Amino acid sequence: MKLIFEKGAPGQHLTLLPACDVPEVTLSNARTEPLDLPHVSETELTRHYTALAKRVHGVNDGFYPLGSCTMKYNPKINEDMANLPGFTQIHPLQGEETVQGCLEVLHESEKLLCEVTGMNAMTFQPAAGAHGEFTGLLLIKAYHTHRQDTGRTKIIVPDSAHGTNPASAVMAGYTVVNVPSSPDGCVDVEALRAAVGPDTAGLMLTNPNTVGIFDRNILEITRIVHDAGGLCYYDGANLNAVMGVVRPGDMGFDVIHLNLHKTFSTPHGGGGPGAGAVGCKEFLAQFLPGPMVAKDEKGYHFTVPAHSIGRVKNFCGNFAVVVRALTYVLTLGREGIPEAAKNAVLNANYMMKKLGEKYAMAYAGPCMHEFVMTLVDLKEATGVSAMDIAKGLLDHGIHPPTMYFPLIVHEALMIEPTETESQETMDEVCQVFLDLWDLAHENPQALHDAPTKTPVRRLDEVGAARNPVLRYNAG
Ligand SMILES: *Cc1c(COP(=O)(O)O)cnc(C)c1O
């Protein structure tokens, strides 16, 4: 496929700018060479982007079981609400009294999501989950510093953690201490007990964890950390399994982030805007980024917490994502939220059971919202790897599961169907998985060669990572 720069010809163009109706000024630092922009007609431009869109696989195209990413269907009403002119046609520097509706959105979202999570205050500034982790860790740091407890330099992270957890801890200036998992996939409590001490700033944990298991020792885990003087951070990316059923605040967590773009159904992937809302208990609220939204008899207004860590993003973060999440929460309501979580768990267990006929599971069920298969035996018997199976799925219009993650499982495929898939779809997908298993035994080469029906075949992923070509060279 040609790039937009390779299409068209000089003289073809589309006029986007209206005629100038103000006096022209000449800039002193204006460029002297004309900008090398594509010369394409509107027809060609439209066809170009439509062709690109056809090559993308999104949740609107088909099954997308990307574990830990919660690729659920995003109701279109969320888009309608986010597109209301009262939200889109405003300026971020407008006076508070002229944007009362927007402040109400932030205030209501804070109230409702605090109720879902068992927290007392929440900021919507962070733009993504990892950004939320970083912000949450700065809250933990501010808390210890404020108490002049300066010897706490370590953050404990289990070995099943998402890669962003240790990365965020390092970004926040901490040293990471890894604790191993037990054979059942949960935190090894004795190893945790041995790891904590007067240098422990906190623990980062997701529960259910990235292998889809709810840690039954969670209360003991958070108690061990608290007894050592540390705080507990909840990576809320996996809240989809438990929202409305149990609350991280009740499990003993002090600070959390939510991926509104996962659990609370706003489109994500491809680096699009997200929101890593950070919630905390009352005693940490004084450190939150400012401004926050407060309400008094005159209406809504901005306030800055007493010992705020400062801004982590301009304005109020990705506001339209918060509108979508609020729409989702209000649409589902008190009954719908736990029902969605329970269906997510039911769907994952349904697929786990069906695929378990042939594929080996890394951990015994039942699982929560996702499960991990290990294809070590298949690879030994046939030479077909988790990567080959994932590529085979592409030829059936199915997005592969998360591969080779978590790192503690070899030849891992991690499947998260979410609650928005029907039994019929899951049956079809399971049949494809089982057929690929048979194909691996009958004709492994066919899977080494897959995919054959996609616009491009296997890509040189290492080459792309080592020598990325990020810029079109017009020369
Ligand atoms: C997705 C995810 C994150 C990171 O979220 P981003 O929005 O991609 O930065 C962190 N932890 C877990 C468990 C996740 O699944």
Short mmCIF file of C-alpha atoms and ligand atoms in Angstrom, two decimals:
data_model
loop_
_atom_site.label_atom_id
_atom_site.label_comp_id
_atom_site.label_asym_id
_atom_site.label_seq_id
_atom_site.Cartn_x
_atom_site.Cartn_y
_atom_site.Cartn_z
CA MET A 1 0.00 0.00 0.00
CA LYS A 2 1.30 3.45 -0.93
CA LEU A 3 1.90 6.11 1.67
CA ILE A 4 -0.09 9.31 1.44
CA PHE A 5 3.11 11.10 0.41
CA GLU A 6 3.47 8.78 -2.56
CA LYS A 7 -0.01 9.48 -3.86
CA GLY A 8 -1.42 12.28 -5.96
CA ALA A 9 0.44 14.82 -8.07
CA PRO A 10 1.34 18.51 -7.83
CA GLY A 11 -1.71 20.61 -8.52
CA GLN A 12 -4.18 18.18 -6.92
CA HIS A 13 -5.43 19.55 -3.69
CA LEU A 14 -8.35 20.12 -1.46
CA THR A 15 -9.00 23.50 0.04
CA LEU A 16 -9.64 23.35 3.74
CA LEU A 17 -9.06 26.97 4.72
CA PRO A 18 -11.66 29.68 4.17
CA ALA A 19 -10.57 32.88 2.41
CA CYS A 20 -8.59 35.24 4.64
CA ASP A 21 -10.86 37.95 6.05
CA VAL A 22 -8.34 39.70 8.31
CA PRO A 23 -5.28 41.80 7.38
CA GLU A 24 -2.35 39.61 6.38
CA VAL A 25 0.80 39.74 8.50
CA THR A 26 4.21 38.49 7.50
CA LEU A 27 5.92 36.47 10.20
CA SER A 28 9.56 37.29 10.78
CA ASN A 29 10.48 33.64 11.34
CA ALA A 30 8.30 32.10 8.60
CA ARG A 31 9.75 29.11 6.72
CA THR A 32 11.31 30.02 3.40
CA GLU A 33 10.90 26.64 1.66
CA PRO A 34 7.35 25.41 1.07
CA LEU A 35 6.32 22.48 3.27
CA ASP A 36 6.42 19.14 1.46
CA LEU A 37 2.78 18.15 1.93
CA PRO A 38 0.92 15.47 -0.03
CA HIS A 39 -0.92 16.71 -3.12
CA VAL A 40 -4.10 14.64 -3.10
CA SER A 41 -7.74 15.24 -3.90
CA GLU A 42 -10.46 14.78 -1.30
CA THR A 43 -11.50 11.51 -2.99
CA GLU A 44 -8.00 10.12 -2.74
CA LEU A 45 -7.59 11.25 0.82
CA THR A 46 -10.84 9.58 1.84
CA ARG A 47 -9.92 6.35 0.06
CA HIS A 48 -6.50 6.35 1.67
CA TYR A 49 -7.80 6.50 5.23
CA THR A 50 -10.66 4.12 4.52
CA ALA A 51 -8.12 1.62 3.19
CA LEU A 52 -6.01 2.05 6.31
CA ALA A 53 -9.07 1.61 8.55
CA LYS A 54 -9.93 -1.65 6.76
CA ARG A 55 -6.56 -3.07 7.72
CA VAL A 56 -7.09 -2.48 11.41
CA HIS A 57 -8.71 -5.06 13.67
CA GLY A 58 -10.82 -3.50 16.38
CA VAL A 59 -13.41 -4.81 18.78
CA ASN A 60 -16.05 -3.73 16.24
CA ASP A 61 -14.51 -6.15 13.71
CA GLY A 62 -14.30 -9.31 15.72
CA PHE A 63 -13.26 -11.24 18.79
CA TYR A 64 -10.42 -9.54 20.66
CA PRO A 65 -9.38 -11.63 23.69
CA LEU A 66 -6.25 -9.61 24.53
CA GLY A 67 -5.67 -10.64 28.15
CA SER A 68 -5.25 -7.87 30.70
CA CYS A 69 -6.45 -5.29 28.15
CA THR A 70 -10.23 -5.74 28.61
CA MET A 71 -11.22 -5.20 25.00
CA LYS A 72 -14.94 -5.04 25.71
CA TYR A 73 -17.55 -3.55 23.41
CA ASN A 74 -17.83 0.19 23.93
CA PRO A 75 -21.49 1.24 23.85
CA LYS A 76 -22.13 3.91 21.24
CA ILE A 77 -24.11 6.03 23.69
CA ASN A 78 -20.77 6.83 25.36
CA GLU A 79 -19.70 8.50 22.11
CA ASP A 80 -22.96 10.43 21.81
CA MET A 81 -22.47 11.86 25.30
CA ALA A 82 -18.79 12.69 24.76
CA ASN A 83 -19.75 14.50 21.53
CA LEU A 84 -22.29 16.85 23.13
CA PRO A 85 -21.36 20.42 22.17
CA GLY A 86 -21.38 21.47 25.83
CA PHE A 87 -18.37 19.17 26.28
CA THR A 88 -16.60 19.65 22.96
CA GLN A 89 -17.10 23.35 22.21
CA ILE A 90 -15.49 24.80 25.32
CA HIS A 91 -12.06 26.14 26.12
CA PRO A 92 -10.04 24.66 28.99
CA LEU A 93 -9.26 28.15 30.31
CA GLN A 94 -12.92 29.24 30.52
CA GLY A 95 -14.12 30.54 33.89
CA GLU A 96 -15.46 27.98 36.35
CA GLU A 97 -18.91 29.55 36.36
CA THR A 98 -19.23 28.90 32.60
CA VAL A 99 -18.34 25.18 32.74
CA GLN A 100 -20.42 24.02 35.69
CA GLY A 101 -21.66 20.97 33.73
CA CYS A 102 -18.12 19.78 33.07
CA LEU A 103 -17.14 20.24 36.70
CA GLU A 104 -20.24 18.28 37.67
CA VAL A 105 -19.07 15.42 35.40
CA LEU A 106 -15.73 15.31 37.23
CA HIS A 107 -17.34 15.59 40.65
CA GLU A 108 -19.99 12.92 39.97
CA SER A 109 -17.45 10.57 38.40
CA GLU A 110 -15.24 10.96 41.46
CA LYS A 111 -18.14 10.20 43.80
CA LEU A 112 -19.37 7.13 41.89
CA LEU A 113 -15.96 5.61 41.19
CA CYS A 114 -14.93 6.14 44.80
CA GLU A 115 -18.03 4.20 45.77
CA VAL A 116 -17.10 1.38 43.37
CA THR A 117 -13.52 1.19 44.67
CA GLY A 118 -13.89 2.03 48.36
CA MET A 119 -11.77 5.16 48.09
CA ASN A 120 -12.42 8.71 49.35
CA ALA A 121 -11.01 10.96 46.64
CA MET A 122 -10.01 10.61 43.00
CA THR A 123 -8.13 12.59 40.35
CA PHE A 124 -8.70 12.20 36.60
CA GLN A 125 -5.51 13.89 35.46
CA PRO A 126 -3.34 10.86 34.59
CA ALA A 127 -3.65 9.96 30.90
CA ALA A 128 -3.10 6.20 31.18
CA GLY A 129 -2.68 3.35 33.62
CA ALA A 130 1.08 3.66 33.84
CA HIS A 131 0.73 7.41 34.36
CA GLY A 132 -1.71 6.64 37.18
CA GLU A 133 0.79 4.26 38.77
CA PHE A 134 3.44 6.95 38.69
CA THR A 135 1.02 9.46 40.24
CA GLY A 136 -0.07 7.00 42.94
CA LEU A 137 3.52 6.25 43.85
CA LEU A 138 4.21 9.97 44.16
CA LEU A 139 1.32 10.10 46.66
CA ILE A 140 2.96 7.31 48.65
CA LYS A 141 6.26 9.13 48.50
CA ALA A 142 4.66 12.43 49.58
CA TYR A 143 3.04 10.65 52.53
CA HIS A 144 6.32 9.22 53.85
CA THR A 145 8.20 12.46 53.20
CA HIS A 146 5.50 14.48 54.96
CA ARG A 147 5.99 12.29 58.04
CA GLN A 148 9.77 12.70 57.70
CA ASP A 149 10.01 8.95 57.31
CA THR A 150 12.75 9.14 54.71
CA GLY A 151 14.33 5.67 54.90
CA ARG A 152 11.60 4.03 52.83
CA THR A 153 13.21 3.48 49.44
CA LYS A 154 11.72 0.19 48.26
CA ILE A 155 8.55 -0.86 46.47
CA ILE A 156 7.61 -4.52 46.55
CA VAL A 157 6.24 -5.96 43.30
CA PRO A 158 5.22 -9.60 42.76
CA ASP A 159 6.83 -11.42 39.83
CA SER A 160 3.45 -11.77 38.10
CA ALA A 161 3.07 -7.97 37.85
CA HIS A 162 2.41 -6.04 34.70
CA GLY A 163 5.68 -4.58 33.40
CA THR A 164 4.49 -1.05 34.04
CA ASN A 165 4.53 -1.63 37.83
CA PRO A 166 8.30 -1.96 38.32
CA ALA A 167 8.86 0.67 35.60
CA SER A 168 6.64 3.20 37.41
CA ALA A 169 8.34 2.45 40.73
CA VAL A 170 11.74 3.17 39.19
CA MET A 171 10.42 6.35 37.55
CA ALA A 172 9.20 7.48 40.98
CA GLY A 173 12.71 6.99 42.35
CA TYR A 174 12.22 3.69 44.14
CA THR A 175 14.16 0.45 44.13
CA VAL A 176 12.06 -2.57 43.17
CA VAL A 177 11.97 -5.70 45.31
CA ASN A 178 10.51 -8.72 43.54
CA VAL A 179 8.51 -11.28 45.47
CA PRO A 180 7.87 -14.68 43.89
CA SER A 181 4.47 -16.27 43.37
CA SER A 182 3.48 -19.59 44.89
CA PRO A 183 2.69 -22.50 42.57
CA ASP A 184 -1.00 -21.54 42.80
CA GLY A 185 -0.27 -18.16 41.19
CA CYS A 186 -0.82 -16.12 44.38
CA VAL A 187 1.72 -14.04 46.29
CA ASP A 188 4.07 -16.17 48.39
CA VAL A 189 3.08 -14.78 51.80
CA GLU A 190 6.20 -16.01 53.58
CA ALA A 191 8.43 -14.44 50.93
CA LEU A 192 6.50 -11.20 51.35
CA ARG A 193 6.93 -11.33 55.13
CA ALA A 194 10.67 -11.74 54.62
CA ALA A 195 10.81 -8.88 52.10
CA VAL A 196 9.14 -6.12 54.14
CA GLY A 197 11.03 -3.93 56.57
CA PRO A 198 11.74 -0.36 57.65
CA ASP A 199 12.83 0.43 54.08
CA THR A 200 9.46 -0.63 52.58
CA ALA A 201 7.61 2.31 51.04
CA GLY A 202 4.83 0.14 49.70
CA LEU A 203 3.51 -2.80 47.73
CA MET A 204 2.02 -2.76 44.22
CA LEU A 205 -0.48 -5.47 43.46
CA THR A 206 -3.28 -6.28 41.09
CA ASN A 207 -6.06 -8.52 42.37
CA PRO A 208 -7.19 -10.60 40.61
CA ASN A 209 -3.64 -10.81 39.35
CA THR A 210 -2.39 -11.09 35.80
CA VAL A 211 -2.88 -14.85 35.76
CA GLY A 212 -6.57 -14.32 36.50
CA ILE A 213 -6.51 -15.49 40.11
CA PHE A 214 -8.04 -13.71 43.07
CA ASP A 215 -5.50 -13.78 45.89
CA ARG A 216 -7.32 -15.35 48.83
CA ASN A 217 -4.66 -14.02 51.23
CA ILE A 218 -5.26 -10.43 50.24
CA LEU A 219 -6.19 -9.18 53.73
CA GLU A 220 -3.12 -10.78 55.23
CA ILE A 221 -0.94 -9.37 52.44
CA THR A 222 -2.06 -5.79 52.98
CA ARG A 223 -1.78 -6.23 56.76
CA ILE A 224 1.84 -7.41 56.48
CA VAL A 225 2.72 -4.31 54.44
CA HIS A 226 0.87 -1.94 56.77
CA ASP A 227 2.46 -3.49 59.85
CA ALA A 228 5.86 -2.76 58.31
CA GLY A 229 4.84 0.90 57.82
CA GLY A 230 4.33 0.66 54.05
CA LEU A 231 1.29 1.57 51.97
CA CYS A 232 -0.61 -0.64 49.54
CA TYR A 233 -1.11 0.29 45.89
CA TYR A 234 -3.80 -1.43 43.82
CA ASP A 235 -3.27 -1.70 40.08
CA GLY A 236 -6.93 -1.50 39.07
CA ALA A 237 -6.48 -2.61 35.49
CA ASN A 238 -8.19 -5.89 36.38
CA LEU A 239 -11.17 -4.37 38.17
CA ASN A 240 -13.45 -5.75 35.45
CA ALA A 241 -13.57 -9.07 37.32
CA VAL A 242 -14.68 -7.60 40.64
CA MET A 243 -16.33 -4.20 40.13
CA GLY A 244 -19.43 -3.90 42.26
CA VAL A 245 -18.61 -7.21 43.96
CA VAL A 246 -15.58 -6.43 46.16
CA ARG A 247 -13.70 -3.17 46.65
CA PRO A 248 -9.93 -2.60 46.73
CA GLY A 249 -10.51 -0.16 49.62
CA ASP A 250 -11.99 -3.02 51.66
CA MET A 251 -9.08 -5.31 50.72
CA GLY A 252 -6.77 -2.88 52.52
CA PHE A 253 -5.47 -0.79 49.64
CA ASP A 254 -4.65 2.89 50.24
CA VAL A 255 -4.24 4.10 46.67
CA ILE A 256 -5.39 2.73 43.33
CA HIS A 257 -5.57 3.53 39.67
CA LEU A 258 -8.38 2.58 37.35
CA ASN A 259 -8.00 2.21 33.63
CA LEU A 260 -11.19 3.95 32.58
CA HIS A 261 -10.26 2.95 29.03
CA LYS A 262 -10.42 -0.73 29.97
CA THR A 263 -13.00 -1.48 32.65
CA PHE A 264 -15.18 1.56 32.04
CA SER A 265 -15.53 1.02 28.32
CA THR A 266 -13.86 3.71 26.35
CA PRO A 267 -12.08 2.82 23.11
CA HIS A 268 -8.40 2.09 23.53
CA GLY A 269 -5.43 0.64 21.74
CA GLY A 270 -3.07 2.27 19.29
CA GLY A 271 -2.05 4.78 21.90
CA GLY A 272 -5.39 6.62 21.85
CA PRO A 273 -6.42 8.80 24.77
CA GLY A 274 -7.01 7.00 28.04
CA ALA A 275 -7.55 7.91 31.66
CA GLY A 276 -5.71 6.38 34.60
CA ALA A 277 -7.90 7.78 37.36
CA VAL A 278 -6.14 7.65 40.74
CA GLY A 279 -8.17 7.15 43.90
CA CYS A 280 -6.95 7.23 47.48
CA LYS A 281 -8.07 7.02 51.08
CA GLU A 282 -8.83 10.20 53.02
CA PHE A 283 -5.38 10.51 54.62
CA LEU A 284 -3.73 10.73 51.19
CA ALA A 285 -6.20 13.20 49.62
CA GLN A 286 -4.14 16.20 50.77
CA PHE A 287 -1.36 15.10 48.38
CA LEU A 288 -3.47 14.61 45.22
CA PRO A 289 -2.63 16.57 42.07
CA GLY A 290 -4.56 19.82 41.72
CA PRO A 291 -6.94 21.14 40.82
CA MET A 292 -9.71 18.94 42.21
CA VAL A 293 -13.41 19.82 41.94
CA ALA A 294 -15.34 20.77 45.08
CA LYS A 295 -18.95 21.81 45.57
CA ASP A 296 -20.48 24.44 47.83
CA GLU A 297 -23.76 26.37 47.89
CA LYS A 298 -22.60 28.51 44.94
CA GLY A 299 -21.83 25.52 42.74
CA TYR A 300 -18.71 23.70 41.62
CA HIS A 301 -15.20 25.14 41.78
CA PHE A 302 -11.59 24.09 41.55
CA THR A 303 -9.48 23.59 44.67
CA VAL A 304 -5.87 22.55 45.17
CA PRO A 305 -5.15 20.00 47.95
CA ALA A 306 -3.07 21.38 50.86
CA HIS A 307 0.10 19.37 50.15
CA SER A 308 -0.50 18.61 46.47
CA ILE A 309 2.25 16.84 44.54
CA GLY A 310 1.38 19.30 41.73
CA ARG A 311 0.03 18.73 38.27
CA VAL A 312 0.69 15.51 36.41
CA LYS A 313 -1.08 16.65 33.23
CA ASN A 314 -2.38 19.86 31.73
CA PHE A 315 -5.96 20.93 32.48
CA CYS A 316 -8.21 18.07 33.71
CA GLY A 317 -6.66 15.15 31.84
CA ASN A 318 -8.51 13.43 28.99
CA PHE A 319 -11.90 14.79 29.93
CA ALA A 320 -13.89 13.10 27.14
CA VAL A 321 -12.77 9.70 28.45
CA VAL A 322 -14.26 10.58 31.84
CA VAL A 323 -17.56 11.52 30.15
CA ARG A 324 -17.65 8.11 28.46
CA ALA A 325 -16.86 6.31 31.72
CA LEU A 326 -19.51 8.23 33.62
CA THR A 327 -22.05 7.40 30.91
CA TYR A 328 -21.13 3.74 31.24
CA VAL A 329 -21.44 3.75 35.04
CA LEU A 330 -24.81 5.51 34.93
CA THR A 331 -26.08 3.21 32.16
CA LEU A 332 -25.21 0.05 34.09
CA GLY A 333 -26.08 1.33 37.53
CA ARG A 334 -25.88 -0.47 40.83
CA GLU A 335 -27.18 -3.78 39.44
CA GLY A 336 -25.48 -3.65 36.07
CA ILE A 337 -21.94 -3.11 37.28
CA PRO A 338 -21.65 -6.33 39.33
CA GLU A 339 -23.62 -8.18 36.65
CA ALA A 340 -21.05 -7.17 34.02
CA ALA A 341 -18.23 -8.34 36.30
CA LYS A 342 -19.90 -11.69 36.95
CA ASN A 343 -20.52 -12.24 33.23
CA ALA A 344 -16.87 -11.44 32.50
CA VAL A 345 -15.87 -14.15 34.98
CA LEU A 346 -18.47 -16.58 33.63
CA ASN A 347 -17.30 -16.10 30.04
CA ALA A 348 -13.66 -16.63 30.97
CA ASN A 349 -14.49 -19.83 32.82
CA TYR A 350 -16.63 -21.04 29.92
CA MET A 351 -13.72 -20.69 27.51
CA MET A 352 -11.21 -22.05 30.01
CA LYS A 353 -13.28 -25.21 30.37
CA LYS A 354 -13.77 -25.67 26.60
CA LEU A 355 -10.15 -25.02 25.67
CA GLY A 356 -9.01 -27.21 28.58
CA GLU A 357 -10.15 -30.21 26.50
CA LYS A 358 -6.87 -29.91 24.62
CA TYR A 359 -4.79 -26.98 25.85
CA ALA A 360 -2.90 -27.06 29.16
CA MET A 361 -3.78 -24.38 31.69
CA ALA A 362 -0.99 -22.68 33.64
CA TYR A 363 -3.12 -22.67 36.80
CA ALA A 364 -6.10 -24.73 37.90
CA GLY A 365 -9.47 -23.01 37.67
CA PRO A 366 -11.83 -21.54 38.31
CA CYS A 367 -10.38 -18.28 37.02
CA MET A 368 -11.61 -14.73 37.31
CA HIS A 369 -11.86 -12.52 34.18
CA GLU A 370 -8.99 -14.18 32.29
CA PHE A 371 -6.90 -17.33 32.20
CA VAL A 372 -3.46 -18.34 30.99
CA MET A 373 -2.66 -21.36 28.85
CA THR A 374 0.84 -22.77 28.55
CA LEU A 375 1.80 -24.31 25.20
CA VAL A 376 5.12 -25.80 26.32
CA ASP A 377 3.93 -29.38 25.75
CA LEU A 378 2.41 -28.56 22.37
CA LYS A 379 5.66 -26.97 21.29
CA GLU A 380 7.65 -29.97 22.44
CA ALA A 381 5.35 -32.41 20.66
CA THR A 382 4.85 -30.52 17.40
CA GLY A 383 7.25 -27.58 17.23
CA VAL A 384 4.26 -25.23 17.10
CA SER A 385 4.69 -22.32 19.51
CA ALA A 386 2.28 -19.93 21.18
CA MET A 387 3.34 -17.42 18.52
CA ASP A 388 2.39 -19.85 15.72
CA ILE A 389 -1.08 -20.43 17.22
CA ALA A 390 -1.53 -16.67 17.59
CA LYS A 391 -0.60 -16.16 13.93
CA GLY A 392 -2.99 -18.96 12.94
CA LEU A 393 -5.84 -17.15 14.68
CA LEU A 394 -5.25 -14.11 12.46
CA ASP A 395 -6.31 -16.10 9.40
CA HIS A 396 -9.67 -16.65 11.09
CA GLY A 397 -10.27 -12.97 11.79
CA ILE A 398 -9.55 -13.39 15.49
CA HIS A 399 -7.23 -11.07 17.35
CA PRO A 400 -4.60 -13.13 19.21
CA PRO A 401 -4.61 -13.33 23.00
CA THR A 402 -1.82 -11.66 24.95
CA MET A 403 1.33 -13.68 24.23
CA TYR A 404 4.35 -14.56 26.35
CA PHE A 405 2.92 -12.73 29.35
CA PRO A 406 3.03 -12.96 32.29
CA LEU A 407 6.72 -13.78 32.17
CA ILE A 408 6.44 -16.51 34.80
CA VAL A 409 4.49 -18.74 32.38
CA HIS A 410 6.33 -20.23 29.39
CA GLU A 411 4.68 -20.26 25.95
CA ALA A 412 1.81 -18.31 27.48
CA LEU A 413 -1.43 -17.32 25.82
CA MET A 414 -3.59 -15.20 28.09
CA ILE A 415 -7.27 -15.00 27.18
CA GLU A 416 -9.79 -12.42 28.37
CA PRO A 417 -13.09 -12.70 26.49
CA THR A 418 -14.89 -9.96 28.53
CA GLU A 419 -18.60 -9.92 29.31
CA THR A 420 -19.70 -8.53 25.97
CA GLU A 421 -19.16 -11.73 23.94
CA SER A 422 -22.03 -14.12 23.30
CA GLN A 423 -21.93 -17.85 23.91
CA GLU A 424 -22.21 -18.42 20.12
CA THR A 425 -19.15 -16.30 19.42
CA MET A 426 -17.15 -18.01 22.15
CA ASP A 427 -18.19 -21.44 20.79
CA GLU A 428 -16.97 -20.46 17.31
CA VAL A 429 -13.69 -19.12 18.66
CA CYS A 430 -13.08 -22.18 20.84
CA GLN A 431 -13.65 -24.38 17.79
CA VAL A 432 -10.97 -22.43 15.90
CA PHE A 433 -8.54 -22.88 18.81
CA LEU A 434 -9.26 -26.62 18.94
CA ASP A 435 -8.92 -26.96 15.14
CA LEU A 436 -5.56 -25.19 15.29
CA TRP A 437 -4.46 -27.69 17.93
CA ASP A 438 -5.27 -30.53 15.51
CA LEU A 439 -3.55 -28.69 12.66
CA ALA A 440 -0.43 -28.34 14.82
CA HIS A 441 -0.24 -32.13 14.98
CA GLU A 442 -1.20 -32.81 11.37
CA ASN A 443 0.63 -30.05 9.50
CA PRO A 444 2.79 -27.91 11.79
CA GLN A 445 4.35 -26.17 8.76
CA ALA A 446 0.98 -24.61 7.95
CA LEU A 447 1.11 -22.84 11.31
CA HIS A 448 4.75 -21.81 10.95
CA ASP A 449 3.65 -20.18 7.66
CA ALA A 450 0.59 -18.44 9.10
CA PRO A 451 -0.84 -15.91 8.58
CA THR A 452 -1.55 -16.21 4.86
CA LYS A 453 -4.76 -14.21 4.52
CA THR A 454 -3.73 -10.94 6.17
CA PRO A 455 -2.48 -7.85 4.27
CA VAL A 456 1.03 -8.56 5.52
CA ARG A 457 2.56 -11.89 6.54
CA ARG A 458 4.91 -12.31 9.51
CA LEU A 459 6.72 -9.15 10.37
CA ASP A 460 10.30 -8.79 11.49
CA GLU A 461 9.37 -7.73 15.00
CA VAL A 462 12.91 -7.64 16.34
CA GLY A 463 14.04 -5.57 13.35
CA ALA A 464 11.12 -3.19 13.81
CA ALA A 465 11.99 -2.73 17.48
CA ARG A 466 15.74 -2.38 16.96
CA ASN A 467 15.68 -0.22 13.84
CA PRO A 468 12.36 1.59 13.87
CA VAL A 469 11.66 3.73 10.80
CA LEU A 470 9.42 6.41 12.21
CA ARG A 471 9.71 9.09 9.59
CA TYR A 472 9.03 9.14 5.87
CA ASN A 473 12.12 10.07 3.93
CA ALA A 474 10.89 12.21 1.04
CA GLY A 475 14.37 12.21 -0.55
C1 LIG B 1 -3.01 -2.17 30.93
C2 LIG B 1 -2.38 -2.38 32.24
C3 LIG B 1 -1.58 -1.40 32.82
C4 LIG B 1 -1.14 -0.13 32.09
O1 LIG B 1 -2.16 0.66 31.58
P1 LIG B 1 -1.86 1.66 30.36
O2 LIG B 1 -3.10 2.48 30.24
O3 LIG B 1 -1.58 0.80 29.18
O4 LIG B 1 -0.67 2.50 30.74
C5 LIG B 1 -1.09 -1.62 34.08
N1 LIG B 1 -1.34 -2.76 34.74
C6 LIG B 1 -2.10 -3.75 34.22
C7 LIG B 1 -2.35 -5.01 35.01
C8 LIG B 1 -2.64 -3.60 32.93
O5 LIG B 1 -3.37 -4.58 32.40
#
